[in-house]
Short mmCIF file of C-alpha atoms and ligand atoms in Angstrom, two decimals:
data_model
loop_
_atom_site.label_atom_id
_atom_site.label_comp_id
_atom_site.label_asym_id
_atom_site.label_seq_id
_atom_site.Cartn_x
_atom_site.Cartn_y
_atom_site.Cartn_z
CA UNK I 1 -25.26 -37.21 -23.03
CA UNK I 2 -21.92 -36.81 -22.25
CA UNK I 3 -19.37 -36.68 -25.27
CA UNK I 4 -17.34 -40.07 -24.77
CA UNK I 5 -20.58 -41.97 -24.37
CA UNK I 6 -22.10 -40.26 -27.49
CA UNK I 7 -19.02 -41.47 -29.30
CA UNK I 8 -19.41 -45.14 -28.11
CA UNK I 9 -22.88 -45.19 -29.03
CA UNK I 10 -22.38 -43.96 -32.10
CA UNK I 11 -19.55 -46.37 -33.17
CA UNK I 12 -22.08 -49.40 -31.95
CA UNK I 13 -24.75 -48.05 -34.11
CA UNK I 14 -22.75 -47.45 -37.04
CA UNK I 15 -21.49 -51.22 -36.78
CA UNK I 16 -24.59 -52.66 -36.44
CA UNK I 17 -26.14 -50.49 -39.72
CA UNK I 18 -23.02 -51.84 -41.56
CA UNK I 19 -23.62 -55.35 -40.51
CA UNK I 20 -27.41 -54.76 -41.68
CA UNK I 21 -26.46 -53.56 -44.83
CA UNK I 22 -29.01 -50.76 -44.44
CA UNK I 23 -28.29 -48.69 -47.34
CA UNK I 24 -30.29 -45.77 -46.49
CA UNK I 25 -28.86 -45.00 -42.94
CA UNK I 26 -25.27 -45.47 -44.54
CA UNK I 27 -26.05 -42.96 -46.97
CA UNK I 28 -27.18 -40.75 -44.40
CA UNK I 29 -24.08 -41.14 -42.77
CA UNK I 30 -22.00 -40.48 -45.81
CA UNK I 31 -23.96 -37.08 -46.45
CA UNK I 32 -23.43 -35.99 -42.43
CA UNK I 33 -19.71 -36.80 -43.38
CA UNK I 34 -19.76 -34.97 -46.63
CA UNK I 35 -21.24 -31.82 -45.04
CA UNK I 36 -19.04 -31.74 -42.04
CA UNK I 37 -15.56 -33.05 -43.14
CA UNK I 38 -14.83 -29.89 -45.50
CA UNK I 39 -16.69 -27.60 -43.19
CA UNK I 40 -14.58 -28.60 -40.26
CA UNK I 41 -11.28 -28.41 -42.01
CA UNK I 42 -12.26 -24.83 -43.32
CA UNK I 43 -12.84 -24.04 -39.47
CA UNK I 44 -9.77 -25.44 -38.05
CA UNK I 45 -7.65 -23.56 -40.51
CA UNK I 46 -9.20 -20.59 -39.59
CA UNK I 47 -11.12 -19.93 -42.62
CA UNK I 48 -14.50 -18.63 -40.89
CA UNK I 49 -15.49 -16.77 -44.08
CA UNK I 50 -16.13 -19.12 -46.23
CA UNK I 51 -19.53 -20.31 -46.93
CA UNK I 52 -19.38 -24.01 -45.90
CA UNK I 53 -17.65 -22.96 -42.76
CA UNK I 54 -20.14 -20.62 -42.07
CA UNK I 55 -23.03 -23.10 -42.96
CA UNK I 56 -21.80 -25.37 -40.63
CA UNK I 57 -21.47 -22.90 -37.55
CA UNK I 58 -24.99 -21.56 -38.60
CA UNK I 59 -26.38 -25.70 -38.18
CA UNK I 60 -25.20 -25.00 -34.85
CA UNK I 61 -26.62 -21.70 -33.97
CA UNK I 62 -22.86 -20.69 -33.74
CA UNK I 63 -23.24 -18.07 -36.52
CA UNK I 64 -23.68 -14.88 -34.15
CA UNK I 65 -20.17 -15.21 -33.18
CA UNK I 66 -19.19 -15.19 -36.50
CA UNK I 67 -21.23 -12.37 -36.90
CA UNK I 68 -19.75 -10.68 -33.89
CA UNK I 69 -16.25 -10.78 -35.51
CA UNK I 70 -17.92 -9.64 -38.83
CA UNK I 71 -19.39 -6.49 -37.13
CA UNK I 72 -15.98 -5.84 -35.62
CA UNK I 73 -13.81 -6.06 -38.78
CA UNK I 74 -16.30 -3.55 -40.26
CA UNK I 75 -15.96 -1.50 -37.06
CA UNK I 76 -12.36 -1.79 -37.43
CA UNK I 77 -12.62 0.11 -40.80
CA UNK I 78 -14.29 3.28 -39.45
CA UNK I 79 -12.37 3.67 -36.51
CA UNK I 80 -9.82 6.23 -37.79
CA UNK I 81 -12.88 8.32 -38.83
CA UNK I 82 -14.19 8.17 -35.19
CA UNK I 83 -10.66 8.73 -33.73
CA UNK I 84 -10.06 11.65 -36.19
CA UNK I 85 -13.06 13.23 -34.27
CA UNK I 86 -11.46 12.37 -30.80
CA UNK I 87 -13.50 9.33 -30.00
CA UNK I 88 -13.42 5.83 -29.81
CA UNK I 89 -15.57 3.07 -30.53
CA UNK I 90 -16.40 -0.36 -28.58
CA UNK I 91 -18.59 -2.98 -29.91
CA UNK I 92 -20.65 -4.64 -27.06
CA UNK I 93 -22.75 -7.01 -28.47
CA UNK I 94 -24.62 -8.07 -31.57
CA UNK I 95 -27.88 -9.33 -31.21
CA UNK I 96 -29.93 -10.03 -34.23
CA UNK I 97 -28.87 -7.40 -36.50
CA UNK I 98 -28.75 -4.93 -33.81
CA UNK I 99 -25.36 -3.69 -32.90
CA UNK I 100 -24.76 -1.97 -29.57
CA UNK I 101 -21.73 0.21 -29.25
CA UNK I 102 -20.32 1.94 -26.62
CA UNK I 103 -19.00 5.94 -28.00
CA UNK I 104 -16.14 7.21 -25.78
CA UNK I 105 -13.77 10.16 -25.72
CA UNK I 106 -15.43 13.68 -27.15
CA UNK I 107 -17.96 11.38 -28.94
CA UNK I 108 -19.38 10.59 -25.74
CA UNK I 109 -22.19 12.93 -24.64
CA UNK I 110 -21.42 15.07 -27.54
CA UNK I 111 -24.26 16.49 -29.84
CA UNK I 112 -22.39 15.47 -32.85
CA UNK I 113 -22.17 11.90 -31.75
CA UNK I 114 -25.41 11.35 -33.37
CA UNK I 115 -23.88 12.31 -36.79
CA UNK I 116 -20.74 10.70 -35.93
CA UNK I 117 -22.78 7.18 -35.39
CA UNK I 118 -24.87 7.90 -38.67
CA UNK I 119 -22.18 9.11 -41.42
CA UNK I 120 -19.10 6.58 -39.84
CA UNK I 121 -20.79 3.53 -38.41
CA UNK I 122 -24.58 2.88 -39.82
CA UNK I 123 -23.41 3.71 -43.30
CA UNK I 124 -20.47 0.95 -43.38
CA UNK I 125 -22.83 -1.61 -41.37
CA UNK I 126 -25.70 -0.91 -43.69
CA UNK I 127 -23.23 -1.39 -46.58
CA UNK I 128 -21.08 -4.47 -45.32
CA UNK I 129 -23.43 -6.32 -42.82
CA UNK I 130 -26.43 -8.04 -44.51
CA UNK I 131 -28.24 -8.50 -41.39
CA UNK I 132 -27.81 -5.03 -39.54
CA UNK I 133 -31.02 -3.58 -38.36
CA UNK I 134 -29.97 -0.74 -36.40
CA UNK I 135 -27.21 0.65 -34.46
CA UNK I 136 -27.89 1.18 -30.50
CA UNK I 137 -25.41 3.76 -29.07
CA UNK I 138 -24.76 3.45 -24.67
CA UNK I 139 -23.16 5.81 -22.59
CA UNK I 140 -19.47 5.34 -22.15
CA UNK I 141 -18.67 3.74 -18.94
CA UNK I 142 -18.76 6.51 -15.70
CA UNK I 143 -20.44 9.05 -17.89
CA UNK I 144 -23.72 8.64 -16.48
CA UNK I 145 -22.25 9.57 -13.19
CA UNK I 146 -20.20 12.34 -14.98
CA UNK I 147 -23.12 13.82 -16.08
CA UNK I 148 -25.84 13.23 -13.62
CA UNK I 149 -26.39 14.71 -10.09
CA UNK I 150 -27.34 13.01 -7.01
CA UNK I 151 -30.97 13.77 -7.89
CA UNK I 152 -30.31 12.35 -11.32
CA UNK I 153 -30.73 15.77 -13.01
CA UNK I 154 -27.62 17.39 -14.38
CA UNK I 155 -24.30 17.85 -12.56
CA UNK I 156 -23.13 21.30 -12.95
CA UNK I 157 -19.52 21.81 -12.42
CA UNK I 158 -17.50 24.92 -10.53
CA UNK I 159 -15.69 27.18 -12.82
CA UNK I 160 -13.28 29.12 -10.72
CA UNK I 161 -14.35 32.86 -10.66
CA UNK I 162 -18.14 32.20 -10.62
CA UNK I 163 -19.79 32.10 -7.23
CA UNK I 164 -22.82 30.17 -6.56
CA UNK I 165 -25.52 32.44 -8.02
CA UNK I 166 -24.00 32.61 -11.29
CA UNK I 167 -24.33 29.76 -13.97
CA UNK I 168 -22.13 27.30 -14.14
CA UNK I 169 -21.39 24.98 -17.01
CA UNK I 170 -19.75 21.45 -17.44
CA UNK I 171 -15.87 21.79 -18.52
CA UNK I 172 -15.09 18.80 -20.44
CA UNK I 173 -17.74 18.83 -23.50
CA UNK I 174 -16.85 19.80 -26.86
CA UNK I 175 -18.00 23.29 -27.59
CA UNK I 176 -18.90 23.68 -31.09
CA UNK I 177 -17.90 26.71 -33.90
CA UNK I 178 -18.25 27.39 -36.81
CA UNK I 179 -15.52 26.93 -39.03
CA UNK I 180 -16.68 27.85 -42.70
CA UNK I 181 -18.50 25.57 -45.36
CA UNK I 182 -17.59 21.85 -46.96
CA UNK I 183 -18.12 23.64 -49.89
CA UNK I 184 -15.25 26.01 -49.79
CA UNK I 185 -12.75 23.28 -49.60
CA UNK I 186 -12.48 20.50 -52.28
CA UNK I 187 -11.62 16.93 -51.87
CA UNK I 188 -8.17 16.06 -51.41
CA UNK I 189 -7.98 19.94 -50.18
CA UNK I 190 -6.87 21.68 -46.81
CA UNK I 191 -7.12 24.85 -45.25
CA UNK I 192 -6.28 26.82 -42.18
CA UNK I 193 -9.24 28.56 -40.22
CA UNK I 194 -9.09 30.71 -36.99
CA UNK I 195 -11.58 29.58 -34.64
CA UNK I 196 -11.80 31.23 -31.13
CA UNK I 197 -8.13 32.36 -31.20
CA UNK I 198 -6.81 28.94 -32.39
CA UNK I 199 -5.60 27.92 -35.90
CA UNK I 200 -7.18 24.70 -37.01
CA UNK I 201 -6.22 22.95 -40.00
CA UNK I 202 -9.34 21.63 -42.02
CA UNK I 203 -8.59 18.79 -44.30
CA UNK I 204 -11.13 17.14 -47.06
CA UNK I 205 -10.29 13.67 -47.72
CA UNK I 206 -12.97 11.95 -50.01
CA UNK I 207 -15.75 14.73 -49.29
CA UNK I 208 -14.86 13.81 -45.40
CA UNK I 209 -13.84 16.70 -43.36
CA UNK I 210 -11.34 16.26 -41.02
CA UNK I 211 -9.72 18.75 -38.42
CA UNK I 212 -6.36 19.02 -36.70
CA UNK I 213 -4.39 21.54 -34.41
CA UNK I 214 -2.43 23.78 -36.97
CA UNK I 215 0.99 23.12 -35.90
CA UNK I 216 3.25 20.48 -36.47
CA UNK I 217 4.08 18.57 -33.19
CA UNK I 218 7.75 17.71 -33.90
CA UNK I 219 8.61 21.02 -33.27
CA UNK I 220 8.52 23.27 -29.80
CA UNK I 221 7.73 26.36 -31.59
CA UNK I 222 4.29 25.03 -33.16
CA UNK I 223 5.12 25.57 -36.76
CA UNK I 224 2.00 25.54 -39.08
CA UNK I 225 1.26 22.59 -41.19
CA UNK I 226 -1.08 24.55 -43.73
CA UNK I 227 1.80 25.09 -46.23
CA UNK I 228 2.46 21.36 -46.44
CA UNK I 229 0.64 19.06 -48.97
CA UNK I 230 -1.49 16.42 -49.05
CA UNK I 231 -0.11 12.98 -50.74
CA UNK I 232 -3.53 11.06 -50.98
CA UNK I 233 -4.44 10.46 -47.48
CA UNK I 234 -1.05 11.41 -46.05
CA UNK I 235 -0.40 15.18 -44.74
CA UNK I 236 3.06 15.87 -45.71
CA UNK I 237 4.22 18.56 -42.72
CA UNK I 238 6.45 21.40 -44.74
CA UNK I 239 9.30 21.81 -42.47
CA UNK I 240 10.75 18.39 -42.59
CA UNK I 241 8.24 16.47 -44.25
CA UNK I 242 6.70 14.18 -41.57
CA UNK I 243 3.88 12.48 -42.73
CA UNK I 244 0.56 11.79 -40.85
CA UNK I 245 -2.62 10.09 -41.73
CA UNK I 246 -4.77 13.03 -42.68
CA UNK I 247 -7.84 11.11 -41.15
CA UNK I 248 -6.67 10.12 -38.04
CA UNK I 249 -3.50 12.41 -37.08
CA UNK I 250 -1.45 9.37 -36.52
CA UNK I 251 2.09 8.97 -37.95
CA UNK I 252 2.19 7.61 -41.20
CA UNK I 253 5.78 7.56 -42.14
CA UNK I 254 8.71 5.39 -40.82
CA UNK I 255 8.44 6.69 -37.65
CA UNK I 256 5.71 5.92 -35.84
CA UNK I 257 6.50 6.32 -32.01
CA UNK I 258 6.77 10.13 -32.78
CA UNK I 259 4.19 12.43 -31.81
CA UNK I 260 0.72 12.30 -33.86
CA UNK I 261 -1.13 15.09 -34.65
CA UNK I 262 -3.98 16.88 -32.40
CA UNK I 263 -6.94 16.16 -33.49
CA UNK I 264 -9.92 18.77 -33.29
CA UNK I 265 -13.33 16.98 -33.54
CA UNK I 266 -15.35 18.34 -36.11
CA UNK I 267 -18.91 18.21 -37.57
CA UNK I 268 -20.60 18.91 -40.25
CA UNK I 269 -24.14 20.17 -40.18
CA UNK I 270 -26.13 21.26 -43.11
CA UNK I 271 -22.88 21.48 -44.99
CA UNK I 272 -21.26 24.11 -42.30
CA UNK I 273 -18.31 22.83 -40.76
CA UNK I 274 -17.89 23.15 -36.87
CA UNK I 275 -15.11 22.16 -34.78
CA UNK I 276 -14.54 22.13 -31.11
CA UNK I 277 -11.13 23.79 -30.17
CA UNK I 278 -11.71 23.85 -26.47
CA UNK I 279 -11.31 19.86 -26.32
CA UNK I 280 -8.20 19.68 -28.99
S1 FES O 1 8.09 20.67 -37.75
FE1 FES O 1 6.76 19.12 -38.90
S2 FES O 1 8.40 17.72 -39.47
FE2 FES O 1 9.59 19.26 -38.50
#
């Protein structure tokens, strides 16, 4: 039935019920009004989190829209962690507690993706999204074509200097190498490690490891950061006191447009740290 037509018929019906003094029908109308009016006021004011607004949306099967927003907000909280590992996270869909996401950047196709998902995303959803069932990761757009040859098998990229008979390897996937143990680094501390000829700064924030190139991007000489200090979650450069978020590497001072730290993807396996300097 058309909306305008329904309004007319409703008005006619209400007039009839009032003339007939049908108390039960009038009580029914009052109850419907008592439920809808405050709920609609909350929705109109944008307070979709309020239980009354939630209940009203749920009556019309609109709750999934709200769930999508709720899940997006939870993912916003863990994005700094994903970004600190050189990746990004996109919410594709929320379907009956199943959260479909796409990991991109260095997380895509990376052996550490499962760890990243489990630690960063699943834990947060399990804690804060009561209908949570599982996370379903999807390949980054174009990743399939990038990683598959014409026959569906792996596509191997040519490395300069190798002939066709020699083994080839993909160039743009992170290669993780050992970088010590998380036990050697207390929460709130940082230390430099040498990995494959590169100096990497490992930082422990609340038990979570993060890694960056050990050089401040504010100086062309690549001045090392390890003489700096951690002020809460802010890494302060020892040379001119620039501040960086020690989880994402982004500027955390009054000059947000200046360069961020170069993030090094990091993984934790059985207490052992591994970093991928080849994609940093
Ligand atoms: S070199 Fe880091 S702030 Fe100047």
